[in-house]
mmCIF file of C-alpha atoms in Angstrom:
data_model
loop_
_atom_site.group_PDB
_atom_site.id
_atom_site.type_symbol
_atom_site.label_atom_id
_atom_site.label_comp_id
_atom_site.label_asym_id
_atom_site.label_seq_id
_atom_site.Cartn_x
_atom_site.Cartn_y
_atom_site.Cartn_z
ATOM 1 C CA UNK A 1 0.000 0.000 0.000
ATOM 2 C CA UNK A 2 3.070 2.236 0.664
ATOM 3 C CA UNK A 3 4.717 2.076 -2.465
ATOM 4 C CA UNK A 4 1.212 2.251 -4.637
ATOM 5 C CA UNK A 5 0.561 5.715 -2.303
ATOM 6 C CA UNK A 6 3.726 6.632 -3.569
ATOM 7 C CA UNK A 7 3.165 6.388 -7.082
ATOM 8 C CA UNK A 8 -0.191 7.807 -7.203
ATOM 9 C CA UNK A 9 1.654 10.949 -5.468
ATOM 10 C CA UNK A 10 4.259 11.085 -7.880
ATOM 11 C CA UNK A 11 1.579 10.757 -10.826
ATOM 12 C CA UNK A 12 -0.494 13.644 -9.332
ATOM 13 C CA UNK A 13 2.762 15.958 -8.872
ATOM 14 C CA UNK A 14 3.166 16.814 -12.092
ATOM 15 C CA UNK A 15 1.867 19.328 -14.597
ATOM 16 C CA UNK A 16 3.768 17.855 -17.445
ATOM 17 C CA UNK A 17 2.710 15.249 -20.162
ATOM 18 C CA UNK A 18 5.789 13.895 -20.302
ATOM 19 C CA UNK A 19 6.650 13.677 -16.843
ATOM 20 C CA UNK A 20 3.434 12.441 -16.188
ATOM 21 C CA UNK A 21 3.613 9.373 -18.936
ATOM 22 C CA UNK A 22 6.838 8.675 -17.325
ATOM 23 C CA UNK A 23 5.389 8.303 -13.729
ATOM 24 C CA UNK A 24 2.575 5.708 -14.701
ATOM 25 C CA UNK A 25 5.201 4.078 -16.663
ATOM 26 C CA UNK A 26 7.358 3.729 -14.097
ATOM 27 C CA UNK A 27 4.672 3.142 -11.505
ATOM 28 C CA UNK A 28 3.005 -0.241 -13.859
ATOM 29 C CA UNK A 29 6.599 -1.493 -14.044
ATOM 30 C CA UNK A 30 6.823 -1.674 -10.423
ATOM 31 C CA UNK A 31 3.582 -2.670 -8.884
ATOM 32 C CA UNK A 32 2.427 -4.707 -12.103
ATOM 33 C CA UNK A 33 6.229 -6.442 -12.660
ATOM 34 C CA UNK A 34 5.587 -5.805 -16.245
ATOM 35 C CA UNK A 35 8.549 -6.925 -18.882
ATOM 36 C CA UNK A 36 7.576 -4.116 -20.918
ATOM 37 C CA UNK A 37 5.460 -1.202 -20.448
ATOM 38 C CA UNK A 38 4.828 1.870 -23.006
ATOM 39 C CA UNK A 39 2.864 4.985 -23.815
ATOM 40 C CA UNK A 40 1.947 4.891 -27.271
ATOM 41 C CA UNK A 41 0.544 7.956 -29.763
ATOM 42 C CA UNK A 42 -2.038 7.288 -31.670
ATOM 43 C CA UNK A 43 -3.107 9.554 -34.482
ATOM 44 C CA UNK A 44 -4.737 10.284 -37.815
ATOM 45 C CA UNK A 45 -3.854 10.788 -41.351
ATOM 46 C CA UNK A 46 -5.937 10.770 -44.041
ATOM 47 C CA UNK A 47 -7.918 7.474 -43.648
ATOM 48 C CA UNK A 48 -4.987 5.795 -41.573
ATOM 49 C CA UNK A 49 -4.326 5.636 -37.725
ATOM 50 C CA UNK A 50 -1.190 5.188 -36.765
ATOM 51 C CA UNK A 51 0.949 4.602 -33.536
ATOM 52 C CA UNK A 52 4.144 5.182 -32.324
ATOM 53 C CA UNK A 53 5.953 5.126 -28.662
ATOM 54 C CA UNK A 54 6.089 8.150 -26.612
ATOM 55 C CA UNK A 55 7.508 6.850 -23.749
ATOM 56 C CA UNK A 56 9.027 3.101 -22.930
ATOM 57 C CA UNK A 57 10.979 0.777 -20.434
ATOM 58 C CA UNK A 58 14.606 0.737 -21.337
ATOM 59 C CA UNK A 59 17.064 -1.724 -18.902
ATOM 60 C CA UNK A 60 14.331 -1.748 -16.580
ATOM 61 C CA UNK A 61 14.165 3.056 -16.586
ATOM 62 C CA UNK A 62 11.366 4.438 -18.139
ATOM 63 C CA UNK A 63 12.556 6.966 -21.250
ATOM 64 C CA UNK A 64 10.909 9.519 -23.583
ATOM 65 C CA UNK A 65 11.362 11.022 -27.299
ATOM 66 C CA UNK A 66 12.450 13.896 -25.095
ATOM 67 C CA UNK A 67 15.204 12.516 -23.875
ATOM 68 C CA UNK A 68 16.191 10.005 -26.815
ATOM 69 C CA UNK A 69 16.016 12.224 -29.906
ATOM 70 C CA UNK A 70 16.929 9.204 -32.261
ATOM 71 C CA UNK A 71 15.139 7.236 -34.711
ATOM 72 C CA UNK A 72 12.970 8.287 -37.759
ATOM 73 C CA UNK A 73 9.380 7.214 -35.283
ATOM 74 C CA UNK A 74 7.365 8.534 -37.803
ATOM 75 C CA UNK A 75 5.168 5.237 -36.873
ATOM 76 C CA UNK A 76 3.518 1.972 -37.624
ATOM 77 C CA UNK A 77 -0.087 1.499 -38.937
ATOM 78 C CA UNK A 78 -2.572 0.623 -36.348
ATOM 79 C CA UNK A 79 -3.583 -2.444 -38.363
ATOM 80 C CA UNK A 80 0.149 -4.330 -37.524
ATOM 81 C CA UNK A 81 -1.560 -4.310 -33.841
ATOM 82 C CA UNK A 82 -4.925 -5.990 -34.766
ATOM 83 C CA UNK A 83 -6.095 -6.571 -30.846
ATOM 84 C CA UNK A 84 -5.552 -2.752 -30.283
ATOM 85 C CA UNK A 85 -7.379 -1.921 -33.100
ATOM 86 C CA UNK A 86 -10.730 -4.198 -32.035
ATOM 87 C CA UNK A 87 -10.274 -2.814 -28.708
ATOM 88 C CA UNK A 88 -10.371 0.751 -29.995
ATOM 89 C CA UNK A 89 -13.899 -0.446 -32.551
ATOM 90 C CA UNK A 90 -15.527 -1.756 -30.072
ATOM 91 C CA UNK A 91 -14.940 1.075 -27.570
ATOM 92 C CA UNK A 92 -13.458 -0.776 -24.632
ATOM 93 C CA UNK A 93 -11.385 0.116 -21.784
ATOM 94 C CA UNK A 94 -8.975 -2.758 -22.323
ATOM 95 C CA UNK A 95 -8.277 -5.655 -24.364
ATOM 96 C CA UNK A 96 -5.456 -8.671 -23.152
ATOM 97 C CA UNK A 97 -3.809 -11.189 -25.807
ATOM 98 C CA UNK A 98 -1.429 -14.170 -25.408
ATOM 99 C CA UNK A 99 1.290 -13.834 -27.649
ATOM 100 C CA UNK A 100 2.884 -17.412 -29.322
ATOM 101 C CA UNK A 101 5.975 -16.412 -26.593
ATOM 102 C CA UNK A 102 3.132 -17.194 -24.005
ATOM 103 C CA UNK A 103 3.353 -13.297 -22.765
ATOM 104 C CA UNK A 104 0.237 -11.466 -21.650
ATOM 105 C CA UNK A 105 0.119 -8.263 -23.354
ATOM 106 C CA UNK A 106 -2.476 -5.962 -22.036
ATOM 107 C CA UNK A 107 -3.540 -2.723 -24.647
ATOM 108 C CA UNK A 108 -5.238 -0.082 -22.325
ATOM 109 C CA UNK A 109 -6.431 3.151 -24.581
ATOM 110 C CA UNK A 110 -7.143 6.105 -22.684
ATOM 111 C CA UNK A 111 -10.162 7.412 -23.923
ATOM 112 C CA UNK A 112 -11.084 11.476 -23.596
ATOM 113 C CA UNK A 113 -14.397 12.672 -25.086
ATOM 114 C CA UNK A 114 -15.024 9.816 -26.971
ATOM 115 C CA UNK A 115 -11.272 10.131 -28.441
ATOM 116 C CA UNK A 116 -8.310 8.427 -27.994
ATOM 117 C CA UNK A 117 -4.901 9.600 -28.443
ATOM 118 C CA UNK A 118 -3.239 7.923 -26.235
ATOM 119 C CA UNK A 119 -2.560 3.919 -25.615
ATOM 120 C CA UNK A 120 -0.683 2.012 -22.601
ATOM 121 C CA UNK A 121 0.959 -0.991 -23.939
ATOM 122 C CA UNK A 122 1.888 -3.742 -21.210
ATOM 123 C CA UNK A 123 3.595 -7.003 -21.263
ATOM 124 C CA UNK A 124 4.079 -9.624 -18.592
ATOM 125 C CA UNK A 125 5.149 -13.183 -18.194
ATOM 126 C CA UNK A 126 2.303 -13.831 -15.991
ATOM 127 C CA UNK A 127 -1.385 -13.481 -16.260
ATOM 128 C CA UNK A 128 -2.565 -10.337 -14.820
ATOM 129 C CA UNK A 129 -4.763 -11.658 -11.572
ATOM 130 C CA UNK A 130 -7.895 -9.426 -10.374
ATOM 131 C CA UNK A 131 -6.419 -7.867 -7.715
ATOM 132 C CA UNK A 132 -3.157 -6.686 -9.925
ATOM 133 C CA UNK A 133 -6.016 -5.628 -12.466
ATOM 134 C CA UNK A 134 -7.510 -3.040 -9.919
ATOM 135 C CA UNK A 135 -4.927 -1.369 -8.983
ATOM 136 C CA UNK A 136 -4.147 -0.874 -12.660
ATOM 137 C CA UNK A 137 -7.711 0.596 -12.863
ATOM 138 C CA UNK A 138 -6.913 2.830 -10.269
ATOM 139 C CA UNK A 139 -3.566 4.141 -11.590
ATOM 140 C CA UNK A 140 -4.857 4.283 -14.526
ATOM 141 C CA UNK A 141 -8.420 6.166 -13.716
ATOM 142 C CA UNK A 142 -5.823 9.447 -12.219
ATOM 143 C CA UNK A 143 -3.465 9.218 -15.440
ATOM 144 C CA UNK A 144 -6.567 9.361 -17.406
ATOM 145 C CA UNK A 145 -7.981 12.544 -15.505
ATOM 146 C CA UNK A 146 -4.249 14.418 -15.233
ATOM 147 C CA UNK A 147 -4.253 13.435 -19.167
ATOM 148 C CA UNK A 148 -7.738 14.929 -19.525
ATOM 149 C CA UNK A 149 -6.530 18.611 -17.309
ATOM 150 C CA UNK A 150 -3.193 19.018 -19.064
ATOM 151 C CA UNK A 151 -4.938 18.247 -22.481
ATOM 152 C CA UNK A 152 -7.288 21.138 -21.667
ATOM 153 C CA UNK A 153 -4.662 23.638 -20.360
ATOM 154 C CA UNK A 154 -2.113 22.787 -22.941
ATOM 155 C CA UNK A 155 -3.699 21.770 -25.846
ATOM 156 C CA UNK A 156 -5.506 23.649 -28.888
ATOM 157 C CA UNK A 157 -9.469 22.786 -28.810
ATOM 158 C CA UNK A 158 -9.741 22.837 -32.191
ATOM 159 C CA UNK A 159 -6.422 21.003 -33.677
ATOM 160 C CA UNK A 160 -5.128 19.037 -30.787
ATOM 161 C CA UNK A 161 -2.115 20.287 -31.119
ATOM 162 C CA UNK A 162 -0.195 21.947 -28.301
ATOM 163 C CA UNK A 163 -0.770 25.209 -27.878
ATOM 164 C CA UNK A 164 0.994 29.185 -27.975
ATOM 165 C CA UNK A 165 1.086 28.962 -23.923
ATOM 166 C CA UNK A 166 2.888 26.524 -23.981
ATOM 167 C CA UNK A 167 5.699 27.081 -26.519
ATOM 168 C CA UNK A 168 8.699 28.774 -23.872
ATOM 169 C CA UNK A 169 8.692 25.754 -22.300
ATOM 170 C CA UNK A 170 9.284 23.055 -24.338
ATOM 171 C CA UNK A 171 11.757 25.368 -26.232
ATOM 172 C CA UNK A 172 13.562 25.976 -22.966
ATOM 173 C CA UNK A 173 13.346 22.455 -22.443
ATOM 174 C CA UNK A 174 14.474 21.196 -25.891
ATOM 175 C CA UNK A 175 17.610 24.109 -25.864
ATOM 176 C CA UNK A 176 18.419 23.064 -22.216
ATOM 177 C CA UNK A 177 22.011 21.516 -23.327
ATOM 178 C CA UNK A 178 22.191 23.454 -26.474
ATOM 179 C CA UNK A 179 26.106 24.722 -26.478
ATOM 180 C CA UNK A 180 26.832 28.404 -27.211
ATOM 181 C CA UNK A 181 28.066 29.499 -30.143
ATOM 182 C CA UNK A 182 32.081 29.995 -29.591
ATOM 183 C CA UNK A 183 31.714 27.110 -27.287
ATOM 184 C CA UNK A 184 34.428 24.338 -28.369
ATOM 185 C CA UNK A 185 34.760 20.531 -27.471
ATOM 186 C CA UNK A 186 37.355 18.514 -26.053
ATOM 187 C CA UNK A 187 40.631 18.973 -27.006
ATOM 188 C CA UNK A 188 41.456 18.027 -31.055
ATOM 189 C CA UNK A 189 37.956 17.860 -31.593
ATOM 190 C CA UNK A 190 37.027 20.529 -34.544
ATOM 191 C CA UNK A 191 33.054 21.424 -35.457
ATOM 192 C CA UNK A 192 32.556 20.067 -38.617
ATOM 193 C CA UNK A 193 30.780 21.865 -41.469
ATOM 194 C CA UNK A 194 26.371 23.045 -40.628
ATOM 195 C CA UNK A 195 25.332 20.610 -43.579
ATOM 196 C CA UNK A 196 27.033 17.532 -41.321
ATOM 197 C CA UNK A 197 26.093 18.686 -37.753
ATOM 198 C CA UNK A 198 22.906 17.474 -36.014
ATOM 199 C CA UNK A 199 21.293 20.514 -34.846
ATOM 200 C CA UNK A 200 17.631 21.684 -33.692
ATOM 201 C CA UNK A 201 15.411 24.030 -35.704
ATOM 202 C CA UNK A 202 12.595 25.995 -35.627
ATOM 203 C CA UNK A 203 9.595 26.484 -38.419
ATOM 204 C CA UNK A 204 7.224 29.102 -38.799
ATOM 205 C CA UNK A 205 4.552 27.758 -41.498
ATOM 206 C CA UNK A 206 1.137 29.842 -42.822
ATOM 207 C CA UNK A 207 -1.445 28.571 -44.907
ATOM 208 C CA UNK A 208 -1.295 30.348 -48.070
ATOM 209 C CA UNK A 209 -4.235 32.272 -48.856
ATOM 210 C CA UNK A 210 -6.482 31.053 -45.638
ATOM 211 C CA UNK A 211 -8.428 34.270 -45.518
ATOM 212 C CA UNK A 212 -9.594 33.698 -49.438
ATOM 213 C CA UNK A 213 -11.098 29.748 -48.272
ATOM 214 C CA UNK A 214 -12.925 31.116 -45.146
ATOM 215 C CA UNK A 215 -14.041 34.036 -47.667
ATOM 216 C CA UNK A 216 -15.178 31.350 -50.375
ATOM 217 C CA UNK A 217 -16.215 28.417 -48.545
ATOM 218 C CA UNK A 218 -17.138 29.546 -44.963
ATOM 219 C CA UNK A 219 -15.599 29.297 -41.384
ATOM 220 C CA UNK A 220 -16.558 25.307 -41.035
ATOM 221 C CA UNK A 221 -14.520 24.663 -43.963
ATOM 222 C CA UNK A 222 -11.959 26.943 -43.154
ATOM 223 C CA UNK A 223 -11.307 24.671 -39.417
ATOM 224 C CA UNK A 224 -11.344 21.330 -41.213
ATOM 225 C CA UNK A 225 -8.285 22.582 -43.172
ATOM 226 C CA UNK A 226 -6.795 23.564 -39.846
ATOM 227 C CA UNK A 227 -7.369 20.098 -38.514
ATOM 228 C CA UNK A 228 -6.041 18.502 -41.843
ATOM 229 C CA UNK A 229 -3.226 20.626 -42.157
ATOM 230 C CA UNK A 230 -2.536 19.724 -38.687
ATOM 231 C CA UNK A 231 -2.685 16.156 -38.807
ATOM 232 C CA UNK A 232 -0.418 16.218 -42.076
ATOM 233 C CA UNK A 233 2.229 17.583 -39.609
ATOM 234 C CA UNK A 234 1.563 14.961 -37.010
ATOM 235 C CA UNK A 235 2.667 12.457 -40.095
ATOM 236 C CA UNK A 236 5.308 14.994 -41.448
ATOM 237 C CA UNK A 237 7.551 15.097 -38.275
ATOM 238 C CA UNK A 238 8.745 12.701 -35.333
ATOM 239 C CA UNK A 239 7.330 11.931 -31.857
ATOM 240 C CA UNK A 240 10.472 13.895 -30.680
ATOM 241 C CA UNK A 241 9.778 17.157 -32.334
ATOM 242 C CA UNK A 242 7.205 19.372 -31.042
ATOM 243 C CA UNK A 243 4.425 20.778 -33.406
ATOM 244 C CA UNK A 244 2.243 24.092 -31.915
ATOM 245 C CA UNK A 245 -0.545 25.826 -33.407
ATOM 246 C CA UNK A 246 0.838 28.938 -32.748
ATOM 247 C CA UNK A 247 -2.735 31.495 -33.889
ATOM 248 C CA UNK A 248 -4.784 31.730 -36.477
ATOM 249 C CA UNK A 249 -3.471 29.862 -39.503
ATOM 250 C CA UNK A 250 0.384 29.772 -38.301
ATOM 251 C CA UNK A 251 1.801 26.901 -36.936
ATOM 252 C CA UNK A 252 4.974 26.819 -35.180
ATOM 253 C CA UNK A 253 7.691 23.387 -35.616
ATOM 254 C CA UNK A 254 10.800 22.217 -33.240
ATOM 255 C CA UNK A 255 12.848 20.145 -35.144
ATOM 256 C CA UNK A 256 15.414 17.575 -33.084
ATOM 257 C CA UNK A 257 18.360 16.829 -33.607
ATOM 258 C CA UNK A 258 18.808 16.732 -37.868
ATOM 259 C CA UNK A 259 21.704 18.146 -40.150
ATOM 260 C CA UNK A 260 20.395 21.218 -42.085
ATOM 261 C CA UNK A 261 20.198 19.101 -45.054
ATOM 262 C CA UNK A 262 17.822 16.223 -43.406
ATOM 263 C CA UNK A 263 15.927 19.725 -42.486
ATOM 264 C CA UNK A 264 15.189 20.438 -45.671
ATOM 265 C CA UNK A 265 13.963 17.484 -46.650
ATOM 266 C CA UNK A 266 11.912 17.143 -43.849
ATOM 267 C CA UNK A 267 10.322 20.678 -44.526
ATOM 268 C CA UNK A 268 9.852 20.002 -48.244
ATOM 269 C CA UNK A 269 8.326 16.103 -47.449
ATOM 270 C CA UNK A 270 5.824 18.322 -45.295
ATOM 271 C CA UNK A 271 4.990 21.111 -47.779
ATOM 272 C CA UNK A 272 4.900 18.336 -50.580
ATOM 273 C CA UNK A 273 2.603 16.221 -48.390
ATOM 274 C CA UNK A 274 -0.207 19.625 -48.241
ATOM 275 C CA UNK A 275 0.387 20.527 -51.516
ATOM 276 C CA UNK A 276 -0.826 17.156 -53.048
ATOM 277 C CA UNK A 277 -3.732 16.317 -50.553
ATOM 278 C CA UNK A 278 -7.335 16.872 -52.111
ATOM 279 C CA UNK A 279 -8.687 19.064 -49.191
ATOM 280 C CA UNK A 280 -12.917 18.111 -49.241
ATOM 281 C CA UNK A 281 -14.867 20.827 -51.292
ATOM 282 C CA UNK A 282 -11.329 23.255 -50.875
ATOM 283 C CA UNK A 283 -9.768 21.395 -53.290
ATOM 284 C CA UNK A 284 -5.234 22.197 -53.221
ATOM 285 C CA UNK A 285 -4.223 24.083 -50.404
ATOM 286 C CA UNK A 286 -0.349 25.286 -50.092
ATOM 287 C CA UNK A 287 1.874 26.289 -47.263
ATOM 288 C CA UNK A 288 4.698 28.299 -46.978
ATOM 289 C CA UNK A 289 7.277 27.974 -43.993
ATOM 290 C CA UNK A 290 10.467 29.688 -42.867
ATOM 291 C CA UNK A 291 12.805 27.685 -40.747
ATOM 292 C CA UNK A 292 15.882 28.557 -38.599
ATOM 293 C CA UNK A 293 18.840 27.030 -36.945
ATOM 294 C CA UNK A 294 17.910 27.201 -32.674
ATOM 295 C CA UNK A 295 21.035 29.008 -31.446
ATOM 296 C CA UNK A 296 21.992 30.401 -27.900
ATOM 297 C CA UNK A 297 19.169 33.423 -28.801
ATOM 298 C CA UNK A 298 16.235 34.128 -27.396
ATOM 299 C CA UNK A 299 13.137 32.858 -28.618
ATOM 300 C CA UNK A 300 11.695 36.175 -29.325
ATOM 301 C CA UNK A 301 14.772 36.631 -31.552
ATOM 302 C CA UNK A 302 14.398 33.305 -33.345
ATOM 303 C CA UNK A 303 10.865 33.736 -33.954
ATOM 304 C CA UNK A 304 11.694 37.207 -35.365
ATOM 305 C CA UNK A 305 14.160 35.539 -37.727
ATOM 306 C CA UNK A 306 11.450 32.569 -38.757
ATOM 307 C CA UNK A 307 9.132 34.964 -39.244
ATOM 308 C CA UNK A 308 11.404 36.995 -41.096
ATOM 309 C CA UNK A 309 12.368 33.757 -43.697
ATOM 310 C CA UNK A 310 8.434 32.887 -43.936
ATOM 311 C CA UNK A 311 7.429 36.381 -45.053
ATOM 312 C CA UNK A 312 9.972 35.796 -47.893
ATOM 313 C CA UNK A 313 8.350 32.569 -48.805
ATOM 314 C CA UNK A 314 4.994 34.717 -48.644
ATOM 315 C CA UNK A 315 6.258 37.360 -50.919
ATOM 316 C CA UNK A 316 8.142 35.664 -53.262
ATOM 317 C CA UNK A 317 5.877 33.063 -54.754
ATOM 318 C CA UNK A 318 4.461 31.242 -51.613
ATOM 319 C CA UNK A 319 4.305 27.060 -51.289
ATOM 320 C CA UNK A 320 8.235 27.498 -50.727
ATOM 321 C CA UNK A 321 10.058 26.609 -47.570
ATOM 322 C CA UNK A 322 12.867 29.685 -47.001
ATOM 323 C CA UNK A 323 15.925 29.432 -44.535
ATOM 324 C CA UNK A 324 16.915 31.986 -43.157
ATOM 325 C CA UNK A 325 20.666 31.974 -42.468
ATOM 326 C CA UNK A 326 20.913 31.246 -46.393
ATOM 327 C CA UNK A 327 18.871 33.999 -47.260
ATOM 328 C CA UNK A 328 20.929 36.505 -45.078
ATOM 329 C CA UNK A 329 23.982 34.591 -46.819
ATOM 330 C CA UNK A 330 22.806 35.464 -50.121
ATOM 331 C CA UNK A 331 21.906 39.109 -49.193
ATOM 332 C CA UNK A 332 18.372 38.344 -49.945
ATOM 333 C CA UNK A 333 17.556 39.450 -46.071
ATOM 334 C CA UNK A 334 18.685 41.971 -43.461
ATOM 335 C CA UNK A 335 19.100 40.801 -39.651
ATOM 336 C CA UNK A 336 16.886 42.606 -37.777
ATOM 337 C CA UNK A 337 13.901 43.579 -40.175
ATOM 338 C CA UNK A 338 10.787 42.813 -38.544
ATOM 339 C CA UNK A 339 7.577 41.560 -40.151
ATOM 340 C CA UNK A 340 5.466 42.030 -37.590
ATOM 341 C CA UNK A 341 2.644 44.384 -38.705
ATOM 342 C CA UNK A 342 2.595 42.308 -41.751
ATOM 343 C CA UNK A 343 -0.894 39.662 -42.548
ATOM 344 C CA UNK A 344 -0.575 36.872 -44.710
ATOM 345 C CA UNK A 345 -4.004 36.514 -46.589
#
């Protein structure tokens, strides 16, 4: 009973998602002696639902994308889990299986407003007896209702995606161990060139145009190319980068740990990706986005400069992705010019 109390007041300490998948995590491990324990994603794209790990048991410690910035993770279709998926169609709170290594796997969704987003994934050597399963239920009934407050106060109604509040802190959190500038390594170590260094970045992106489709087609078609656009980026980028709708029709990206040339790419898959979707009764819709390497600056500055590179896409043909230290290269930009009484429409 000591140790469970202990859990449940580590689970209801925090005010963080990822913290908070970590506790339960961490807590089922313990008190359930599960082999294996996970948080999984779940989202949307197009017709497809996929899933991918968010946080997981590594040598016994539970980890996060936070903290292990590796792998593509862009994730698996739901269908390569088929007991997850009929526990998901037929609206359940949990679903167990027996795998041919004779392990118990337990898939637990957590369901909020009808919607789920979010799956535990638990494995075990032993079948899970009734009085293990309540305290599960338990555990599980306060993640589900921290999940349900931080959703609200961090989260954007309409998209799902996080939201402008919250955007210091997972920058400060993602640029925690980022090294100044004229920083240098260990002795005989030299920096090599940007285009082979694995950096962070951050993406401003506008919908081209949005103020002509609410215009034409009306404010209800207008927020179903918002959610579209947003689940596009869901698919577009990796459970370690962090994806904000950041007002209106901007979105804001934080790109982990890439080279500037897996940047592009990543950008370009993205803008690609909008570009050829058939948006319902829209028809093509096009983004533009201006990206930046994360430095020691500020945020404010870095935003400035983002901002800066997407209001050249804007101007200069939109459906382009700009970067902004090339464009400053190239004398196409001035540092310190600031867009901000600018509208995109």
């Amino acid at each position: 009973m000591e140790n469970l109390l202990k859990h449940l007041v580590e689970i209801t300490g925090h005010r963080d998602h990822n913290l908070l998948d970590i506790s339960v995590i961490s807590a089922l491990s313990d008190l359930a002696g599960a082999r294996q324990a996970r948080v999984l994603e779940i989202f949307r794209v197009r017709e497809e639902t996929f899933v991918r790990p968010r946080v997981w048991l590594k040598d016994g410690k539970a980890i996060s994308t936070e903290e292990h910035a590796e792998g593509d993770q862009t994730g698996e279709p739901i269908g390569n889990f088929p007991a997850l998926l009929t526990c998901i169609e037929q609206h359940r709170d949990n679903i167990e299986e027996t795998t041919a290594n004779n392990e118990y796997v337990m898939w637990i969704p957590v369901w909020l407003n009808e919607k789920v987003s979010t799956c535990l994934h638990i494995v075990n050597s032993a079948p899970y007896s009734p009085a293990m399963k309540d305290v599960m239920s338990g555990i599980l009934n306060v993640y589900r209702n921290f999940q349900n407050l931080l959703d609200y106060s961090e989260r954007d109604s309409l998209t799902g995606l996080l939201n402008r509040k919250t955007f210091d802190e997972k920058f400060s959190k993602m640029t925690a161990y980022i090294a100044p500038p004229d920083s240098t390594g260990q002795e005989g170590d030299e920096r090599r060139s940007s285009d082979e260094v694995r950096e962070h970045w951050m993406a401003m992106v506008d919908i081209d145009h949005f103020k002509r489709i609410n215009d034409t087609f009306g404010h209800i078609y207008g927020d179903e190319v918002l959610i579209l656009v947003a689940n596009l980026l869901r698919a577009s980028f990796r459970a370690q980068d962090r994806i904000f709708r950041f007002g209106g029709e901007e979105f804001m990206i934080l790109l982990r740990s890439s080279t500037l040339e897996d940047a592009r790419k990543i950008f370009e898959r993205f803008r690609t990706s909008v570009e050829q979707y058939n948006f319902p009764q829209v028809g093509q819709v096009t983004v533009s986005l201006g990206f930046v390497r994360i430095s020691a600056q500020t945020p404010v500055v870095l935003v400035g400069h983002a901002d800066q590179a997407l209001y050249y896409a804007k101007t200069h043909g939109r459906n382009q992705i700009c970067h902004y230290e090339q464009l400053i290269a190239e004398g196409l930009l001035h540092s310190g010019v600031s867009n901000d009484s600018v509208e995109f429409f």
